[in-house]
mmCIF file with all atom_site columns, C-alpha atoms in Angstrom:
data_model
loop_
_atom_site.group_PDB
_atom_site.id
_atom_site.type_symbol
_atom_site.label_atom_id
_atom_site.label_alt_id
_atom_site.label_comp_id
_atom_site.label_asym_id
_atom_site.label_entity_id
_atom_site.label_seq_id
_atom_site.pdbx_PDB_ins_code
_atom_site.Cartn_x
_atom_site.Cartn_y
_atom_site.Cartn_z
_atom_site.occupancy
_atom_site.B_iso_or_equiv
_atom_site.pdbx_formal_charge
_atom_site.auth_seq_id
_atom_site.auth_comp_id
_atom_site.auth_asym_id
_atom_site.auth_atom_id
_atom_site.pdbx_PDB_model_num
ATOM 1   C CA . MET A 1 1   ? 0.007  -0.019  -0.105  1.00 85.00 ? 568 MET A CA 1
ATOM 2   C CA . LEU A 1 2   ? 2.652  2.178   0.729   1.00 84.00 ? 569 LEU A CA 1
ATOM 3   C CA . ALA A 1 3   ? 4.210  1.739   -2.598  1.00 84.00 ? 570 ALA A CA 1
ATOM 4   C CA . ALA A 1 4   ? 0.724  1.920   -4.464  1.00 85.00 ? 571 ALA A CA 1
ATOM 5   C CA . LEU A 1 5   ? 0.428  5.480   -2.384  1.00 85.00 ? 572 LEU A CA 1
ATOM 6   C CA . THR A 1 6   ? 4.330  6.175   -3.600  1.00 84.00 ? 573 THR A CA 1
ATOM 7   C CA . ILE A 1 7   ? 3.586  5.584   -6.954  1.00 82.00 ? 574 ILE A CA 1
ATOM 8   C CA . TYR A 1 8   ? 0.682  7.540   -6.884  1.00 83.00 ? 575 TYR A CA 1
ATOM 9   C CA . PHE A 1 9   ? 1.397  10.855  -5.383  1.00 84.00 ? 576 PHE A CA 1
ATOM 10  C CA . SER A 1 10  ? 5.209  10.885  -7.589  1.00 83.00 ? 577 SER A CA 1
ATOM 11  C CA . ARG A 1 11  ? 3.588  10.083  -11.059 1.00 80.00 ? 578 ARG A CA 1
ATOM 12  C CA . ARG A 1 12  ? 4.219  13.595  -12.164 1.00 82.00 ? 579 ARG A CA 1
ATOM 13  C CA . GLU A 1 13  ? 8.051  12.564  -11.198 1.00 81.00 ? 580 GLU A CA 1
ATOM 14  C CA . ILE A 1 14  ? 7.330  9.458   -12.337 1.00 80.00 ? 581 ILE A CA 1
ATOM 15  C CA . ARG A 1 15  ? 6.829  10.578  -16.280 1.00 82.00 ? 582 ARG A CA 1
ATOM 16  C CA . ARG A 1 16  ? 9.625  12.829  -15.981 1.00 83.00 ? 583 ARG A CA 1
ATOM 17  C CA . ARG A 1 17  ? 12.133 10.189  -15.180 1.00 83.00 ? 584 ARG A CA 1
ATOM 18  C CA . LYS A 1 18  ? 11.175 6.670   -15.167 1.00 80.00 ? 585 LYS A CA 1
ATOM 19  C CA . SER A 1 19  ? 13.804 5.836   -12.818 1.00 83.00 ? 586 SER A CA 1
ATOM 20  C CA . ARG A 1 20  ? 11.890 6.443   -10.133 1.00 83.00 ? 587 ARG A CA 1
ATOM 21  C CA . LEU A 1 21  ? 9.680  3.757   -10.420 1.00 85.00 ? 588 LEU A CA 1
ATOM 22  C CA . PHE A 1 22  ? 12.265 1.653   -10.490 1.00 87.00 ? 589 PHE A CA 1
ATOM 23  C CA . VAL A 1 23  ? 13.502 2.601   -7.299  1.00 87.00 ? 590 VAL A CA 1
ATOM 24  C CA . ILE A 1 24  ? 10.076 2.252   -5.837  1.00 87.00 ? 591 ILE A CA 1
ATOM 25  C CA . ILE A 1 25  ? 9.580  -0.947  -7.022  1.00 89.00 ? 592 ILE A CA 1
ATOM 26  C CA . GLY A 1 26  ? 12.833 -2.402  -5.863  1.00 90.00 ? 593 GLY A CA 1
ATOM 27  C CA . VAL A 1 27  ? 12.662 -0.912  -2.461  1.00 90.00 ? 594 VAL A CA 1
ATOM 28  C CA . TRP A 1 28  ? 9.108  -2.430  -2.102  1.00 90.00 ? 595 TRP A CA 1
ATOM 29  C CA . ALA A 1 29  ? 10.467 -6.213  -3.593  1.00 91.00 ? 596 ALA A CA 1
ATOM 30  C CA . PHE A 1 30  ? 13.358 -5.568  -1.044  1.00 91.00 ? 597 PHE A CA 1
ATOM 31  C CA . CYS A 1 31  ? 10.913 -4.680  1.797   1.00 88.00 ? 598 CYS A CA 1
ATOM 32  C CA . SER A 1 32  ? 9.080  -7.620  1.141   1.00 89.00 ? 599 SER A CA 1
ATOM 33  C CA . ALA A 1 33  ? 11.641 -10.218 0.808   1.00 89.00 ? 600 ALA A CA 1
ATOM 34  C CA . PHE A 1 34  ? 13.068 -8.953  4.119   1.00 88.00 ? 601 PHE A CA 1
ATOM 35  C CA . VAL A 1 35  ? 9.635  -9.613  5.994   1.00 87.00 ? 602 VAL A CA 1
ATOM 36  C CA . THR A 1 36  ? 9.222  -13.301 3.843   1.00 89.00 ? 603 THR A CA 1
ATOM 37  C CA . ILE A 1 37  ? 12.438 -14.437 4.179   1.00 89.00 ? 604 ILE A CA 1
ATOM 38  C CA . VAL A 1 38  ? 14.987 -12.748 6.733   1.00 86.00 ? 605 VAL A CA 1
ATOM 39  C CA . VAL A 1 39  ? 12.600 -12.015 9.638   1.00 83.00 ? 606 VAL A CA 1
ATOM 40  C CA . PRO A 1 40  ? 10.992 -15.724 9.674   1.00 85.00 ? 607 PRO A CA 1
ATOM 41  C CA . PHE A 1 41  ? 14.796 -17.099 9.568   1.00 85.00 ? 608 PHE A CA 1
ATOM 42  C CA . ALA A 1 42  ? 16.035 -14.555 12.052  1.00 83.00 ? 609 ALA A CA 1
ATOM 43  C CA . PHE A 1 43  ? 13.155 -15.753 14.514  1.00 81.00 ? 610 PHE A CA 1
ATOM 44  C CA . THR A 1 44  ? 13.931 -19.420 14.280  1.00 82.00 ? 611 THR A CA 1
ATOM 45  C CA . LYS A 1 45  ? 17.873 -19.868 13.373  1.00 82.00 ? 612 LYS A CA 1
ATOM 46  C CA . VAL A 1 46  ? 19.255 -16.873 15.163  1.00 80.00 ? 613 VAL A CA 1
ATOM 47  C CA . LEU A 1 47  ? 17.333 -15.114 18.562  1.00 79.00 ? 614 LEU A CA 1
ATOM 48  C CA . LYS A 1 48  ? 16.832 -17.592 21.325  1.00 80.00 ? 615 LYS A CA 1
ATOM 49  C CA . ASP A 1 49  ? 13.422 -19.082 22.418  1.00 80.00 ? 616 ASP A CA 1
ATOM 50  C CA . TYR A 1 50  ? 13.584 -16.141 25.626  1.00 77.00 ? 617 TYR A CA 1
ATOM 51  C CA . GLN A 1 51  ? 14.357 -13.314 22.997  1.00 76.00 ? 618 GLN A CA 1
ATOM 52  C CA . VAL A 1 52  ? 11.805 -14.491 20.987  1.00 79.00 ? 619 VAL A CA 1
ATOM 53  C CA . LYS A 1 53  ? 9.005  -14.742 23.694  1.00 77.00 ? 620 LYS A CA 1
ATOM 54  C CA . ARG A 1 54  ? 10.080 -10.938 25.053  1.00 75.00 ? 621 ARG A CA 1
ATOM 55  C CA . ILE A 1 55  ? 9.361  -9.757  20.845  1.00 78.00 ? 622 ILE A CA 1
ATOM 56  C CA . ASN A 1 56  ? 5.876  -11.658 21.207  1.00 77.00 ? 623 ASN A CA 1
ATOM 57  C CA . VAL A 1 57  ? 5.421  -10.198 24.538  1.00 73.00 ? 624 VAL A CA 1
ATOM 58  C CA . MET A 1 58  ? 5.690  -6.722  23.455  1.00 71.00 ? 625 MET A CA 1
ATOM 59  C CA . LEU A 1 59  ? 3.701  -7.235  20.034  1.00 72.00 ? 626 LEU A CA 1
ATOM 60  C CA . GLY A 1 60  ? 0.719  -8.691  22.285  1.00 69.00 ? 627 GLY A CA 1
ATOM 61  C CA . LYS A 1 61  ? 0.862  -12.209 20.471  1.00 70.00 ? 628 LYS A CA 1
ATOM 62  C CA . GLU A 1 62  ? 1.613  -13.725 24.145  1.00 67.00 ? 629 GLU A CA 1
ATOM 63  C CA . ASN A 1 63  ? 0.900  -13.297 27.400  1.00 69.00 ? 630 ASN A CA 1
ATOM 64  C CA . ASP A 1 64  ? 3.917  -14.707 29.729  1.00 67.00 ? 631 ASP A CA 1
ATOM 65  C CA . PRO A 1 65  ? 3.858  -12.585 33.353  1.00 68.00 ? 632 PRO A CA 1
ATOM 66  C CA . LYS A 1 66  ? 7.256  -14.216 34.173  1.00 69.00 ? 633 LYS A CA 1
ATOM 67  C CA . ALA A 1 67  ? 8.590  -12.520 31.076  1.00 67.00 ? 634 ALA A CA 1
ATOM 68  C CA . THR A 1 68  ? 7.180  -9.169  31.447  1.00 74.00 ? 635 THR A CA 1
ATOM 69  C CA . TYR A 1 69  ? 7.777  -8.994  35.137  1.00 79.00 ? 636 TYR A CA 1
ATOM 70  C CA . ASN A 1 70  ? 10.726 -6.955  34.883  1.00 79.00 ? 637 ASN A CA 1
ATOM 71  C CA . THR A 1 71  ? 8.726  -4.231  32.579  1.00 80.00 ? 638 THR A CA 1
ATOM 72  C CA . ARG A 1 72  ? 5.960  -4.574  34.388  1.00 83.00 ? 639 ARG A CA 1
ATOM 73  C CA . GLN A 1 73  ? 7.918  -3.162  37.736  1.00 85.00 ? 640 GLN A CA 1
ATOM 74  C CA . SER A 1 74  ? 9.710  -0.554  35.521  1.00 85.00 ? 641 SER A CA 1
ATOM 75  C CA . MET A 1 75  ? 6.015  1.103   34.335  1.00 86.00 ? 642 MET A CA 1
ATOM 76  C CA . ILE A 1 76  ? 5.279  0.865   37.885  1.00 87.00 ? 643 ILE A CA 1
ATOM 77  C CA . ALA A 1 77  ? 7.820  2.807   39.231  1.00 86.00 ? 644 ALA A CA 1
ATOM 78  C CA . ILE A 1 78  ? 7.764  5.429   36.616  1.00 87.00 ? 645 ILE A CA 1
ATOM 79  C CA . GLY A 1 79  ? 4.520  6.012   37.288  1.00 87.00 ? 646 GLY A CA 1
ATOM 80  C CA . SER A 1 80  ? 4.325  6.084   40.823  1.00 85.00 ? 647 SER A CA 1
ATOM 81  C CA . GLY A 1 81  ? 7.114  9.067   40.453  1.00 85.00 ? 648 GLY A CA 1
ATOM 82  C CA . GLY A 1 82  ? 4.355  11.217  39.022  1.00 85.00 ? 649 GLY A CA 1
ATOM 83  C CA . LEU A 1 83  ? 5.089  14.990  38.162  1.00 87.00 ? 650 LEU A CA 1
ATOM 84  C CA . PHE A 1 84  ? 7.658  15.727  40.594  1.00 87.00 ? 651 PHE A CA 1
ATOM 85  C CA . GLY A 1 85  ? 8.664  12.331  42.222  1.00 85.00 ? 652 GLY A CA 1
ATOM 86  C CA . LYS A 1 86  ? 9.011  11.327  45.055  1.00 87.00 ? 653 LYS A CA 1
ATOM 87  C CA . GLY A 1 87  ? 12.050 12.800  46.225  1.00 84.00 ? 654 GLY A CA 1
ATOM 88  C CA . TYR A 1 88  ? 16.465 11.000  46.114  1.00 83.00 ? 655 TYR A CA 1
ATOM 89  C CA . LEU A 1 89  ? 16.152 7.692   47.496  1.00 77.00 ? 656 LEU A CA 1
ATOM 90  C CA . LYS A 1 90  ? 12.415 7.615   48.575  1.00 82.00 ? 657 LYS A CA 1
ATOM 91  C CA . GLY A 1 91  ? 11.241 5.833   45.454  1.00 78.00 ? 658 GLY A CA 1
ATOM 92  C CA . THR A 1 92  ? 9.255  2.938   47.260  1.00 80.00 ? 659 THR A CA 1
ATOM 93  C CA . GLN A 1 93  ? 9.620  0.173   44.107  1.00 80.00 ? 660 GLN A CA 1
ATOM 94  C CA . THR A 1 94  ? 13.377 0.824   43.768  1.00 76.00 ? 661 THR A CA 1
ATOM 95  C CA . ARG A 1 95  ? 14.040 0.895   47.125  1.00 77.00 ? 662 ARG A CA 1
ATOM 96  C CA . PHE A 1 96  ? 12.783 -1.940  48.442  1.00 77.00 ? 663 PHE A CA 1
ATOM 97  C CA . ASP A 1 97  ? 14.110 -4.471  44.832  1.00 76.00 ? 664 ASP A CA 1
ATOM 98  C CA . PHE A 1 98  ? 11.342 -4.773  43.126  1.00 78.00 ? 665 PHE A CA 1
ATOM 99  C CA . VAL A 1 99  ? 12.605 -3.324  40.476  1.00 78.00 ? 666 VAL A CA 1
ATOM 100 C CA . PRO A 1 100 ? 15.359 -6.278  39.457  1.00 79.00 ? 667 PRO A CA 1
ATOM 101 C CA . GLU A 1 101 ? 18.476 -4.455  37.608  1.00 76.00 ? 668 GLU A CA 1
ATOM 102 C CA . GLN A 1 102 ? 17.326 -1.093  38.783  1.00 76.00 ? 669 GLN A CA 1
ATOM 103 C CA . SER A 1 103 ? 21.015 0.018   38.826  1.00 78.00 ? 670 SER A CA 1
ATOM 104 C CA . THR A 1 104 ? 21.884 -1.109  35.434  1.00 80.00 ? 671 THR A CA 1
ATOM 105 C CA . ASP A 1 105 ? 19.349 -1.760  32.243  1.00 83.00 ? 672 ASP A CA 1
ATOM 106 C CA . PHE A 1 106 ? 16.448 -0.158  34.916  1.00 86.00 ? 673 PHE A CA 1
ATOM 107 C CA . ILE A 1 107 ? 18.647 2.825   35.615  1.00 87.00 ? 674 ILE A CA 1
ATOM 108 C CA . PHE A 1 108 ? 16.350 5.353   34.437  1.00 89.00 ? 675 PHE A CA 1
ATOM 109 C CA . CYS A 1 109 ? 12.945 4.042   36.096  1.00 88.00 ? 676 CYS A CA 1
ATOM 110 C CA . THR A 1 110 ? 15.081 4.610   39.303  1.00 88.00 ? 677 THR A CA 1
ATOM 111 C CA . ILE A 1 111 ? 15.409 8.587   37.784  1.00 89.00 ? 678 ILE A CA 1
ATOM 112 C CA . GLY A 1 112 ? 11.542 8.724   36.569  1.00 89.00 ? 679 GLY A CA 1
ATOM 113 C CA . GLU A 1 113 ? 10.268 7.726   40.305  1.00 88.00 ? 680 GLU A CA 1
ATOM 114 C CA . ASP A 1 114 ? 12.660 9.760   42.291  1.00 89.00 ? 681 ASP A CA 1
ATOM 115 C CA . PHE A 1 115 ? 12.935 13.039  39.650  1.00 90.00 ? 682 PHE A CA 1
ATOM 116 C CA . GLY A 1 116 ? 9.126  12.445  38.206  1.00 89.00 ? 683 GLY A CA 1
ATOM 117 C CA . PHE A 1 117 ? 8.319  13.440  34.801  1.00 92.00 ? 684 PHE A CA 1
ATOM 118 C CA . LEU A 1 118 ? 10.342 16.924  34.930  1.00 92.00 ? 685 LEU A CA 1
ATOM 119 C CA . GLY A 1 119 ? 13.167 15.216  36.300  1.00 91.00 ? 686 GLY A CA 1
ATOM 120 C CA . SER A 1 120 ? 12.749 12.563  33.174  1.00 92.00 ? 687 SER A CA 1
ATOM 121 C CA . VAL A 1 121 ? 12.556 15.134  30.954  1.00 93.00 ? 688 VAL A CA 1
ATOM 122 C CA . LEU A 1 122 ? 15.585 17.480  32.311  1.00 95.00 ? 689 LEU A CA 1
ATOM 123 C CA . PHE A 1 123 ? 17.555 13.815  32.158  1.00 93.00 ? 690 PHE A CA 1
ATOM 124 C CA . ILE A 1 124 ? 17.182 13.104  28.366  1.00 94.00 ? 691 ILE A CA 1
ATOM 125 C CA . GLY A 1 125 ? 17.305 17.101  27.957  1.00 95.00 ? 692 GLY A CA 1
ATOM 126 C CA . ILE A 1 126 ? 21.037 16.799  28.778  1.00 95.00 ? 693 ILE A CA 1
ATOM 127 C CA . TYR A 1 127 ? 21.915 13.750  26.836  1.00 94.00 ? 694 TYR A CA 1
ATOM 128 C CA . VAL A 1 128 ? 19.954 15.922  23.826  1.00 95.00 ? 695 VAL A CA 1
ATOM 129 C CA . ALA A 1 129 ? 22.466 18.744  24.317  1.00 95.00 ? 696 ALA A CA 1
ATOM 130 C CA . LEU A 1 130 ? 25.508 16.431  25.202  1.00 94.00 ? 697 LEU A CA 1
ATOM 131 C CA . LEU A 1 131 ? 24.755 15.040  21.545  1.00 95.00 ? 698 LEU A CA 1
ATOM 132 C CA . LEU A 1 132 ? 24.121 18.106  19.757  1.00 95.00 ? 699 LEU A CA 1
ATOM 133 C CA . ARG A 1 133 ? 27.321 18.856  21.283  1.00 95.00 ? 700 ARG A CA 1
ATOM 134 C CA . ILE A 1 134 ? 28.841 16.077  19.806  1.00 94.00 ? 701 ILE A CA 1
ATOM 135 C CA . ILE A 1 135 ? 27.329 16.823  16.575  1.00 94.00 ? 702 ILE A CA 1
ATOM 136 C CA . LEU A 1 136 ? 28.971 19.972  16.446  1.00 94.00 ? 703 LEU A CA 1
ATOM 137 C CA . ILE A 1 137 ? 32.275 18.521  16.996  1.00 93.00 ? 704 ILE A CA 1
ATOM 138 C CA . ALA A 1 138 ? 31.400 16.596  14.084  1.00 92.00 ? 705 ALA A CA 1
ATOM 139 C CA . GLU A 1 139 ? 30.798 19.409  11.535  1.00 91.00 ? 706 GLU A CA 1
ATOM 140 C CA . ARG A 1 140 ? 33.836 21.196  12.518  1.00 89.00 ? 707 ARG A CA 1
ATOM 141 C CA . GLN A 1 141 ? 36.423 18.553  11.621  1.00 89.00 ? 708 GLN A CA 1
ATOM 142 C CA . ARG A 1 142 ? 38.711 18.871  8.463   1.00 86.00 ? 709 ARG A CA 1
ATOM 143 C CA . SER A 1 143 ? 38.884 15.029  8.387   1.00 87.00 ? 710 SER A CA 1
ATOM 144 C CA . THR A 1 144 ? 36.726 12.714  7.015   1.00 88.00 ? 711 THR A CA 1
ATOM 145 C CA . PHE A 1 145 ? 37.408 9.910   9.544   1.00 90.00 ? 712 PHE A CA 1
ATOM 146 C CA . SER A 1 146 ? 37.446 12.385  12.637  1.00 90.00 ? 713 SER A CA 1
ATOM 147 C CA . ARG A 1 147 ? 33.797 13.557  11.218  1.00 91.00 ? 714 ARG A CA 1
ATOM 148 C CA . VAL A 1 148 ? 32.809 10.060  10.408  1.00 93.00 ? 715 VAL A CA 1
ATOM 149 C CA . TYR A 1 149 ? 34.110 9.229   14.279  1.00 94.00 ? 716 TYR A CA 1
ATOM 150 C CA . ALA A 1 150 ? 32.097 11.914  15.626  1.00 94.00 ? 717 ALA A CA 1
ATOM 151 C CA . TYR A 1 151 ? 28.539 11.193  14.316  1.00 94.00 ? 718 TYR A CA 1
ATOM 152 C CA . GLY A 1 152 ? 29.602 7.294   14.983  1.00 94.00 ? 719 GLY A CA 1
ATOM 153 C CA . VAL A 1 153 ? 29.887 8.008   19.059  1.00 95.00 ? 720 VAL A CA 1
ATOM 154 C CA . ALA A 1 154 ? 26.882 10.442  18.576  1.00 94.00 ? 721 ALA A CA 1
ATOM 155 C CA . CYS A 1 155 ? 24.561 7.280   16.837  1.00 95.00 ? 722 CYS A CA 1
ATOM 156 C CA . ILE A 1 156 ? 26.103 5.235   19.280  1.00 94.00 ? 723 ILE A CA 1
ATOM 157 C CA . ILE A 1 157 ? 24.827 6.958   22.697  1.00 94.00 ? 724 ILE A CA 1
ATOM 158 C CA . PHE A 1 158 ? 21.702 7.650   20.813  1.00 94.00 ? 725 PHE A CA 1
ATOM 159 C CA . PHE A 1 159 ? 20.490 4.276   20.109  1.00 93.00 ? 726 PHE A CA 1
ATOM 160 C CA . HIS A 1 160 ? 21.490 3.364   23.753  1.00 93.00 ? 727 HIS A CA 1
ATOM 161 C CA . LEU A 1 161 ? 19.826 5.902   25.235  1.00 93.00 ? 728 LEU A CA 1
ATOM 162 C CA . ALA A 1 162 ? 16.838 5.368   23.029  1.00 93.00 ? 729 ALA A CA 1
ATOM 163 C CA . ILE A 1 163 ? 16.540 1.818   23.014  1.00 91.00 ? 730 ILE A CA 1
ATOM 164 C CA . ASN A 1 164 ? 17.288 1.795   26.916  1.00 90.00 ? 731 ASN A CA 1
ATOM 165 C CA . VAL A 1 165 ? 14.340 4.272   27.732  1.00 91.00 ? 732 VAL A CA 1
ATOM 166 C CA . ALA A 1 166 ? 12.143 2.570   25.542  1.00 90.00 ? 733 ALA A CA 1
ATOM 167 C CA . MET A 1 167 ? 12.877 -0.652  27.506  1.00 87.00 ? 734 MET A CA 1
ATOM 168 C CA . THR A 1 168 ? 11.868 0.944   30.237  1.00 88.00 ? 735 THR A CA 1
ATOM 169 C CA . ILE A 1 169 ? 8.561  2.187   29.536  1.00 87.00 ? 736 ILE A CA 1
ATOM 170 C CA . GLY A 1 170 ? 7.451  -1.325  27.258  1.00 81.00 ? 737 GLY A CA 1
ATOM 171 C CA . LEU A 1 171 ? 8.252  0.089   24.107  1.00 83.00 ? 738 LEU A CA 1
ATOM 172 C CA . ALA A 1 172 ? 11.183 -2.295  23.351  1.00 81.00 ? 739 ALA A CA 1
ATOM 173 C CA . PRO A 1 173 ? 11.873 -5.964  24.293  1.00 79.00 ? 740 PRO A CA 1
ATOM 174 C CA . VAL A 1 174 ? 14.402 -6.154  26.839  1.00 79.00 ? 741 VAL A CA 1
ATOM 175 C CA . ILE A 1 175 ? 17.898 -6.598  25.154  1.00 79.00 ? 742 ILE A CA 1
ATOM 176 C CA . GLY A 1 176 ? 20.227 -5.513  28.104  1.00 78.00 ? 743 GLY A CA 1
ATOM 177 C CA . ILE A 1 177 ? 21.583 -2.450  26.885  1.00 85.00 ? 744 ILE A CA 1
ATOM 178 C CA . PRO A 1 178 ? 23.066 0.040   29.693  1.00 88.00 ? 745 PRO A CA 1
ATOM 179 C CA . LEU A 1 179 ? 22.127 3.677   29.845  1.00 89.00 ? 746 LEU A CA 1
ATOM 180 C CA . PRO A 1 180 ? 25.184 5.621   28.692  1.00 90.00 ? 747 PRO A CA 1
ATOM 181 C CA . LEU A 1 181 ? 27.567 6.626   31.355  1.00 88.00 ? 748 LEU A CA 1
ATOM 182 C CA . VAL A 1 182 ? 24.859 6.246   33.741  1.00 88.00 ? 749 VAL A CA 1
ATOM 183 C CA . SER A 1 183 ? 24.202 2.437   34.350  1.00 86.00 ? 750 SER A CA 1
ATOM 184 C CA . TYR A 1 184 ? 26.377 1.044   37.024  1.00 85.00 ? 751 TYR A CA 1
ATOM 185 C CA . GLY A 1 185 ? 29.577 -1.438  35.778  1.00 77.00 ? 752 GLY A CA 1
ATOM 186 C CA . GLY A 1 186 ? 33.289 -0.796  34.855  1.00 78.00 ? 753 GLY A CA 1
ATOM 187 C CA . SER A 1 187 ? 33.419 -1.804  30.919  1.00 86.00 ? 754 SER A CA 1
ATOM 188 C CA . SER A 1 188 ? 30.381 0.176   29.851  1.00 87.00 ? 755 SER A CA 1
ATOM 189 C CA . LEU A 1 189 ? 31.637 3.364   31.625  1.00 88.00 ? 756 LEU A CA 1
ATOM 190 C CA . MET A 1 190 ? 35.051 2.278   30.271  1.00 91.00 ? 757 MET A CA 1
ATOM 191 C CA . THR A 1 191 ? 33.737 1.688   26.540  1.00 91.00 ? 758 THR A CA 1
ATOM 192 C CA . PHE A 1 192 ? 31.865 5.254   26.560  1.00 92.00 ? 759 PHE A CA 1
ATOM 193 C CA . THR A 1 193 ? 34.437 7.352   28.238  1.00 92.00 ? 760 THR A CA 1
ATOM 194 C CA . MET A 1 194 ? 37.184 5.972   25.943  1.00 94.00 ? 761 MET A CA 1
ATOM 195 C CA . LEU A 1 195 ? 34.708 6.803   22.856  1.00 93.00 ? 762 LEU A CA 1
ATOM 196 C CA . ILE A 1 196 ? 34.246 10.400  23.945  1.00 93.00 ? 763 ILE A CA 1
ATOM 197 C CA . PHE A 1 197 ? 38.240 10.809  25.189  1.00 94.00 ? 764 PHE A CA 1
ATOM 198 C CA . ILE A 1 198 ? 39.119 9.730   21.275  1.00 93.00 ? 765 ILE A CA 1
ATOM 199 C CA . MET A 1 199 ? 36.780 11.947  19.994  1.00 93.00 ? 766 MET A CA 1
ATOM 200 C CA . LEU A 1 200 ? 38.181 14.925  21.913  1.00 92.00 ? 767 LEU A CA 1
ATOM 201 C CA . ARG A 1 201 ? 41.475 14.125  21.066  1.00 92.00 ? 768 ARG A CA 1
ATOM 202 C CA . LEU A 1 202 ? 40.793 14.238  17.276  1.00 91.00 ? 769 LEU A CA 1
ATOM 203 C CA . ASP A 1 203 ? 38.844 17.317  18.020  1.00 90.00 ? 770 ASP A CA 1
ATOM 204 C CA . ALA A 1 204 ? 41.784 19.153  19.408  1.00 89.00 ? 771 ALA A CA 1
ATOM 205 C CA . ASP A 1 205 ? 44.369 18.342  16.789  1.00 85.00 ? 772 ASP A CA 1
ATOM 206 C CA . ARG A 1 206 ? 41.459 19.429  13.906  1.00 82.00 ? 773 ARG A CA 1
ATOM 207 C CA . GLN A 1 207 ? 43.851 22.304  12.914  1.00 79.00 ? 774 GLN A CA 1
ATOM 208 C CA . MET A 1 208 ? 46.784 20.359  12.094  1.00 76.00 ? 775 MET A CA 1
ATOM 209 C CA . VAL A 1 209 ? 44.876 18.265  9.666   1.00 65.00 ? 776 VAL A CA 1
ATOM 210 C CA . LEU A 1 210 ? 45.037 19.638  5.672   1.00 54.00 ? 777 LEU A CA 1
ATOM 211 C CA . ARG A 1 211 ? 41.750 19.852  3.771   1.00 52.00 ? 778 ARG A CA 1
#
């Protein structure tokens, strides 16, 4: 249907350039093959049973209380925080360990319960400011490698942030992705710190690179 609508609304451009029609058909054929071949293969041969169950539960195809326990407790914790939160270290869901892995994968629910909706928005806003700063650093690089590296760092931080937050509010399956620079764990903190400091070092030497 999307391909048909695209062809319909682009009919004037297609009359001028027939190549656009072949591009639309090619994208449609690729997406159809991906859905009918790659996705079933991944579900049966690549993903493990518990991973498939988490995806099915998120999509509403299965109802397993054990598989959704972490997510339900996390959503209860975030919802109980309300607008302003319960205060630092005063959240009942996280304080009494109703939420598993609340210091690593589900650290965002602790922030949501303690500081509420406003605190969560401010917390995400700090990440947005960091990402915008990284993009600004990427745009002023004179080296193609440095620019691509900086954009790569921004993409890694963004996807970790988006998936982790979506995971805690039930919009994504639980896959164990930490929240950058916040989740407890030495390897995660060290990895993100190294990524950022390498980018800063490349930015410090940007004037030495000839165009």
